[in-house]
Amino acid sequence: QKEVEQNSGPLSVPEGAIASLNCTYSDRGSQSFFWYRQYSGKSPELIMSIYSNGDKEDGRFTAQLNKASQYVSLLIRDSQPSDSATYLCAVNMAYSGAGSYQLTFGKGTKLSVIP
Amino acid sequence: EPEVTQTPSHQVTQMGQEVILRCVPISNHLYFYWYRQILGQKVEFLVSFYNNEISEKSEIFDDQFSVERPDGSNFTLKIRSTKLEDSAMYFCASSEGISYEQYFGPGTRLTVT
């Protein structure tokens, strides 16, 4: 069973702090990794993608990937109340056949940034 | 900035009726997808579509579901005979290539009564 695991939270951080979100995945052959933000009642919004081991920074967001540990994380610096949302980890995992990959989502971590 | 659009935003239908959900993917994207999200649950893959044919489908995507690209811009999901458990948000997504970033539309909330 191909799984993506996230702590459901809620994760509460004060405004201005760093929020750290974590994700593990089961398929060692996974190719690409994404973080989506989802506000209540809205669709997933892509905020970060990462394809190789290490860190990738984009503004206040840093994605970290460790394929050996099958672990992906997202850091949000200087957290703002507008960052309060559910953060979905999504992994492109091998699907039914060779060369076939599909996006598998975790259940998401609910982040609450307290003013 | 290009975006995926979906219509309608909300569809209410009676059990056993057929519904068609519509999507316009981003124009230079080649891969198209449908996902669903039951309230309070995770986003689940339904089907992927490339080069005018289904490339993958999940166990959820049974004979009641079909997809079509009727013209150069639209991508549709049809549910032939809706069941109560089909009530969910349905999201269309598109990407430039396999394993690339997928961009989601705003979704269609389907309510089956």
mmCIF file of C-alpha atoms in Angstrom:
data_model
loop_
_atom_site.group_PDB
_atom_site.id
_atom_site.type_symbol
_atom_site.label_atom_id
_atom_site.label_comp_id
_atom_site.label_asym_id
_atom_site.label_seq_id
_atom_site.Cartn_x
_atom_site.Cartn_y
_atom_site.Cartn_z
ATOM 1 C CA GLN A 1 0.000 0.000 0.000
ATOM 2 C CA LYS A 2 1.517 3.310 -1.116
ATOM 3 C CA GLU A 3 1.154 5.821 1.702
ATOM 4 C CA VAL A 4 1.996 9.394 2.549
ATOM 5 C CA GLU A 5 1.880 10.122 6.261
ATOM 6 C CA GLN A 6 1.484 13.495 7.939
ATOM 7 C CA ASN A 7 0.737 14.561 11.470
ATOM 8 C CA SER A 8 -2.828 15.887 11.276
ATOM 9 C CA GLY A 9 -2.219 18.583 13.872
ATOM 10 C CA PRO A 10 -3.434 21.102 14.612
ATOM 11 C CA LEU A 11 -0.049 22.759 14.747
ATOM 12 C CA SER A 12 -0.242 26.137 16.449
ATOM 13 C CA VAL A 13 2.563 28.671 16.153
ATOM 14 C CA PRO A 14 2.719 32.342 17.137
ATOM 15 C CA GLU A 15 2.923 34.970 14.434
ATOM 16 C CA GLY A 16 6.508 35.501 13.294
ATOM 17 C CA ALA A 17 7.666 32.026 14.346
ATOM 18 C CA ILE A 18 8.871 29.175 12.147
ATOM 19 C CA ALA A 19 6.328 26.483 11.347
ATOM 20 C CA SER A 20 7.749 23.034 10.620
ATOM 21 C CA LEU A 21 5.632 20.484 8.762
ATOM 22 C CA ASN A 22 6.723 16.915 8.158
ATOM 23 C CA CYS A 23 5.820 14.081 5.844
ATOM 24 C CA THR A 24 7.000 10.515 5.284
ATOM 25 C CA TYR A 25 6.279 8.314 2.306
ATOM 26 C CA SER A 26 6.391 4.595 1.707
ATOM 27 C CA ASP A 27 7.651 4.217 -1.869
ATOM 28 C CA ARG A 28 11.418 4.437 -2.182
ATOM 29 C CA GLY A 29 11.132 4.899 -5.940
ATOM 30 C CA SER A 30 9.154 8.134 -5.657
ATOM 31 C CA GLN A 31 10.233 10.775 -8.141
ATOM 32 C CA SER A 32 8.856 14.136 -7.136
ATOM 33 C CA PHE A 33 7.460 15.800 -4.060
ATOM 34 C CA PHE A 34 5.078 18.680 -3.557
ATOM 35 C CA TRP A 35 3.545 20.806 -0.875
ATOM 36 C CA TYR A 36 0.081 22.200 -1.375
ATOM 37 C CA ARG A 37 -1.826 24.655 0.790
ATOM 38 C CA GLN A 38 -5.567 24.184 1.128
ATOM 39 C CA TYR A 39 -7.835 26.716 2.741
ATOM 40 C CA SER A 40 -11.130 25.400 4.058
ATOM 41 C CA GLY A 41 -13.544 24.720 1.206
ATOM 42 C CA LYS A 42 -10.970 25.585 -1.440
ATOM 43 C CA SER A 43 -8.772 23.623 -3.818
ATOM 44 C CA PRO A 44 -5.126 22.640 -3.225
ATOM 45 C CA GLU A 45 -2.734 25.412 -4.176
ATOM 46 C CA LEU A 46 0.811 24.403 -5.128
ATOM 47 C CA ILE A 47 3.409 26.194 -3.004
ATOM 48 C CA MET A 48 6.592 24.117 -3.373
ATOM 49 C CA SER A 49 8.021 21.318 -5.452
ATOM 50 C CA ILE A 50 11.256 19.437 -4.810
ATOM 51 C CA TYR A 51 12.877 16.753 -6.904
ATOM 52 C CA SER A 52 16.324 16.087 -5.413
ATOM 53 C CA ASN A 53 17.816 15.663 -1.968
ATOM 54 C CA GLY A 54 18.544 18.803 0.006
ATOM 55 C CA ASP A 55 16.849 22.128 0.557
ATOM 56 C CA LYS A 56 14.908 24.335 -1.800
ATOM 57 C CA GLU A 57 13.973 27.860 -0.764
ATOM 58 C CA ASP A 58 11.280 30.113 -2.197
ATOM 59 C CA GLY A 59 10.576 33.258 -0.235
ATOM 60 C CA ARG A 60 9.457 32.332 3.272
ATOM 61 C CA PHE A 61 9.145 28.652 2.345
ATOM 62 C CA THR A 62 11.858 25.986 2.432
ATOM 63 C CA ALA A 63 11.255 22.418 1.346
ATOM 64 C CA GLN A 64 13.649 19.709 2.485
ATOM 65 C CA LEU A 65 13.957 16.244 0.995
ATOM 66 C CA ASN A 66 15.807 13.204 2.312
ATOM 67 C CA LYS A 67 15.171 10.243 0.016
ATOM 68 C CA ALA A 68 17.221 7.840 2.142
ATOM 69 C CA SER A 69 14.916 8.524 5.098
ATOM 70 C CA GLN A 70 11.847 8.886 2.846
ATOM 71 C CA TYR A 71 11.133 12.201 4.484
ATOM 72 C CA VAL A 72 9.971 15.590 3.215
ATOM 73 C CA SER A 73 9.481 18.715 5.253
ATOM 74 C CA LEU A 74 8.274 22.263 4.798
ATOM 75 C CA LEU A 75 9.473 25.204 6.861
ATOM 76 C CA ILE A 76 7.513 28.444 6.885
ATOM 77 C CA ARG A 77 9.525 31.358 8.243
ATOM 78 C CA ASP A 78 7.954 34.481 9.730
ATOM 79 C CA SER A 79 4.559 32.766 9.892
ATOM 80 C CA GLN A 80 1.555 35.008 9.261
ATOM 81 C CA PRO A 81 -2.100 34.515 10.236
ATOM 82 C CA SER A 82 -2.829 34.217 6.494
ATOM 83 C CA ASP A 83 -0.680 31.045 6.482
ATOM 84 C CA SER A 84 -3.343 29.333 8.605
ATOM 85 C CA ALA A 85 -4.518 26.477 6.399
ATOM 86 C CA THR A 86 -4.114 22.751 5.884
ATOM 87 C CA TYR A 87 -0.820 21.785 4.258
ATOM 88 C CA LEU A 88 -0.884 18.738 2.036
ATOM 89 C CA CYS A 89 2.181 16.687 1.227
ATOM 90 C CA ALA A 90 1.910 14.976 -2.158
ATOM 91 C CA VAL A 91 4.304 12.436 -3.609
ATOM 92 C CA ASN A 92 4.534 11.131 -7.147
ATOM 93 C CA MET A 93 4.636 7.402 -6.520
ATOM 94 C CA ALA A 94 4.950 4.433 -8.824
ATOM 95 C CA TYR A 95 1.492 3.291 -9.825
ATOM 96 C CA SER A 96 0.380 0.316 -11.848
ATOM 97 C CA GLY A 97 3.167 -0.209 -14.332
ATOM 98 C CA ALA A 98 6.723 0.634 -15.252
ATOM 99 C CA GLY A 99 7.194 4.350 -15.679
ATOM 100 C CA SER A 100 3.739 5.087 -14.316
ATOM 101 C CA TYR A 101 3.549 7.584 -11.485
ATOM 102 C CA GLN A 102 0.578 9.217 -9.825
ATOM 103 C CA LEU A 103 0.209 11.790 -7.108
ATOM 104 C CA THR A 104 -0.604 10.407 -3.675
ATOM 105 C CA PHE A 105 -1.650 12.862 -0.992
ATOM 106 C CA GLY A 106 -1.290 12.800 2.743
ATOM 107 C CA LYS A 107 -4.234 13.732 4.951
ATOM 108 C CA GLY A 108 -2.693 17.125 5.630
ATOM 109 C CA THR A 109 -1.498 19.065 8.652
ATOM 110 C CA LYS A 110 -3.705 21.884 9.886
ATOM 111 C CA LEU A 111 -1.612 24.942 10.756
ATOM 112 C CA SER A 112 -2.916 27.729 12.916
ATOM 113 C CA VAL A 113 -0.845 30.923 13.224
ATOM 114 C CA ILE A 114 -1.831 32.861 16.314
ATOM 115 C CA PRO A 115 -1.612 36.694 16.083
ATOM 116 C CA GLU B 1 -1.381 33.805 -14.939
ATOM 117 C CA PRO B 2 -2.957 30.746 -16.612
ATOM 118 C CA GLU B 3 -5.246 28.706 -14.430
ATOM 119 C CA VAL B 4 -7.449 25.638 -14.504
ATOM 120 C CA THR B 5 -11.152 26.454 -14.525
ATOM 121 C CA GLN B 6 -14.070 24.212 -13.586
ATOM 122 C CA THR B 7 -17.824 24.397 -13.993
ATOM 123 C CA PRO B 8 -20.201 24.265 -12.278
ATOM 124 C CA SER B 9 -18.927 25.291 -8.859
ATOM 125 C CA HIS B 10 -21.766 23.382 -7.195
ATOM 126 C CA GLN B 11 -23.979 20.654 -8.601
ATOM 127 C CA VAL B 12 -26.908 19.100 -6.783
ATOM 128 C CA THR B 13 -28.361 15.945 -8.286
ATOM 129 C CA GLN B 14 -30.629 13.094 -7.333
ATOM 130 C CA MET B 15 -29.361 9.565 -6.841
ATOM 131 C CA GLY B 16 -29.290 7.669 -10.117
ATOM 132 C CA GLN B 17 -28.945 10.757 -12.291
ATOM 133 C CA GLU B 18 -26.039 11.415 -14.651
ATOM 134 C CA VAL B 19 -23.763 14.377 -14.076
ATOM 135 C CA ILE B 20 -21.034 15.906 -16.197
ATOM 136 C CA LEU B 21 -18.336 17.986 -14.573
ATOM 137 C CA ARG B 22 -16.353 20.273 -16.832
ATOM 138 C CA CYS B 23 -12.792 21.511 -16.742
ATOM 139 C CA VAL B 24 -10.606 23.703 -18.915
ATOM 140 C CA PRO B 25 -6.955 22.788 -18.244
ATOM 141 C CA ILE B 26 -4.050 25.191 -18.688
ATOM 142 C CA SER B 27 -3.600 25.570 -22.434
ATOM 143 C CA ASN B 28 -0.045 24.251 -22.927
ATOM 144 C CA HIS B 29 -0.438 21.355 -20.508
ATOM 145 C CA LEU B 30 -0.521 17.824 -21.852
ATOM 146 C CA TYR B 31 -1.614 15.773 -18.837
ATOM 147 C CA PHE B 32 -5.016 16.060 -17.208
ATOM 148 C CA TYR B 33 -6.335 14.585 -13.996
ATOM 149 C CA TRP B 34 -9.433 14.215 -11.879
ATOM 150 C CA TYR B 35 -9.304 13.909 -8.101
ATOM 151 C CA ARG B 36 -11.991 13.826 -5.483
ATOM 152 C CA GLN B 37 -12.052 14.841 -1.839
ATOM 153 C CA ILE B 38 -14.823 13.626 0.413
ATOM 154 C CA LEU B 39 -15.477 16.107 3.227
ATOM 155 C CA GLY B 40 -12.833 15.785 5.932
ATOM 156 C CA GLN B 41 -10.816 13.219 4.000
ATOM 157 C CA LYS B 42 -7.730 13.300 1.824
ATOM 158 C CA VAL B 43 -7.483 14.122 -1.841
ATOM 159 C CA GLU B 44 -7.795 10.904 -3.872
ATOM 160 C CA PHE B 45 -6.625 10.252 -7.419
ATOM 161 C CA LEU B 46 -9.316 9.144 -9.860
ATOM 162 C CA VAL B 47 -7.875 9.203 -13.356
ATOM 163 C CA SER B 48 -5.139 10.639 -15.553
ATOM 164 C CA PHE B 49 -5.471 11.410 -19.245
ATOM 165 C CA TYR B 50 -2.830 11.946 -21.889
ATOM 166 C CA ASN B 51 -2.862 12.003 -25.656
ATOM 167 C CA ASN B 52 -6.633 11.535 -25.757
ATOM 168 C CA GLU B 53 -6.724 8.404 -23.698
ATOM 169 C CA ILE B 54 -6.761 7.292 -20.081
ATOM 170 C CA SER B 55 -3.235 6.634 -18.856
ATOM 171 C CA GLU B 56 -4.089 5.531 -15.326
ATOM 172 C CA LYS B 57 -7.178 5.055 -13.215
ATOM 173 C CA SER B 58 -7.721 4.199 -9.579
ATOM 174 C CA GLU B 59 -9.981 1.590 -8.023
ATOM 175 C CA ILE B 60 -12.520 4.348 -7.401
ATOM 176 C CA PHE B 61 -12.835 5.001 -11.142
ATOM 177 C CA ASP B 62 -15.235 2.178 -11.945
ATOM 178 C CA ASP B 63 -17.588 1.697 -14.890
ATOM 179 C CA GLN B 64 -19.831 4.495 -13.641
ATOM 180 C CA PHE B 65 -17.120 7.031 -14.447
ATOM 181 C CA SER B 66 -15.846 8.185 -17.802
ATOM 182 C CA VAL B 67 -13.686 11.021 -19.064
ATOM 183 C CA GLU B 68 -13.564 12.771 -22.374
ATOM 184 C CA ARG B 69 -11.787 15.593 -24.135
ATOM 185 C CA PRO B 70 -14.570 16.599 -26.527
ATOM 186 C CA ASP B 71 -12.643 19.487 -28.078
ATOM 187 C CA GLY B 72 -9.282 21.214 -27.833
ATOM 188 C CA SER B 73 -9.964 22.884 -24.519
ATOM 189 C CA ASN B 74 -12.507 21.021 -22.394
ATOM 190 C CA PHE B 75 -11.964 17.930 -20.263
ATOM 191 C CA THR B 76 -15.012 16.303 -18.724
ATOM 192 C CA LEU B 77 -15.817 13.769 -16.035
ATOM 193 C CA LYS B 78 -19.115 11.927 -16.342
ATOM 194 C CA ILE B 79 -20.749 9.940 -13.587
ATOM 195 C CA ARG B 80 -23.460 7.812 -15.180
ATOM 196 C CA SER B 81 -25.669 6.929 -12.237
ATOM 197 C CA THR B 82 -24.777 8.880 -9.130
ATOM 198 C CA LYS B 83 -24.789 7.366 -5.672
ATOM 199 C CA LEU B 84 -24.982 9.087 -2.303
ATOM 200 C CA GLU B 85 -21.318 8.230 -1.705
ATOM 201 C CA ASP B 86 -20.299 10.185 -4.819
ATOM 202 C CA SER B 87 -20.951 13.388 -2.867
ATOM 203 C CA ALA B 88 -17.562 15.107 -2.717
ATOM 204 C CA MET B 89 -15.445 17.912 -4.126
ATOM 205 C CA TYR B 90 -14.121 17.005 -7.544
ATOM 206 C CA PHE B 91 -10.916 18.669 -8.647
ATOM 207 C CA CYS B 92 -9.456 18.826 -12.114
ATOM 208 C CA ALA B 93 -5.705 19.312 -12.460
ATOM 209 C CA SER B 94 -3.233 19.624 -15.296
ATOM 210 C CA SER B 95 0.517 19.439 -15.763
ATOM 211 C CA GLU B 96 3.092 19.984 -18.504
ATOM 212 C CA GLY B 97 4.516 16.520 -18.130
ATOM 213 C CA ILE B 98 4.450 13.352 -16.106
ATOM 214 C CA SER B 99 5.828 13.922 -12.585
ATOM 215 C CA TYR B 100 5.706 17.695 -13.115
ATOM 216 C CA GLU B 101 3.800 20.155 -10.923
ATOM 217 C CA GLN B 102 0.053 19.692 -11.076
ATOM 218 C CA TYR B 103 -2.157 22.758 -10.896
ATOM 219 C CA PHE B 104 -5.645 22.359 -9.529
ATOM 220 C CA GLY B 105 -8.884 24.017 -10.521
ATOM 221 C CA PRO B 106 -11.262 25.494 -7.937
ATOM 222 C CA GLY B 107 -13.338 22.318 -7.798
ATOM 223 C CA THR B 108 -16.953 21.291 -8.236
ATOM 224 C CA ARG B 109 -18.900 20.424 -5.122
ATOM 225 C CA LEU B 110 -21.199 17.517 -6.031
ATOM 226 C CA THR B 111 -24.102 16.834 -3.717
ATOM 227 C CA VAL B 112 -26.139 13.690 -4.365
ATOM 228 C CA THR B 113 -29.504 13.564 -2.597
#
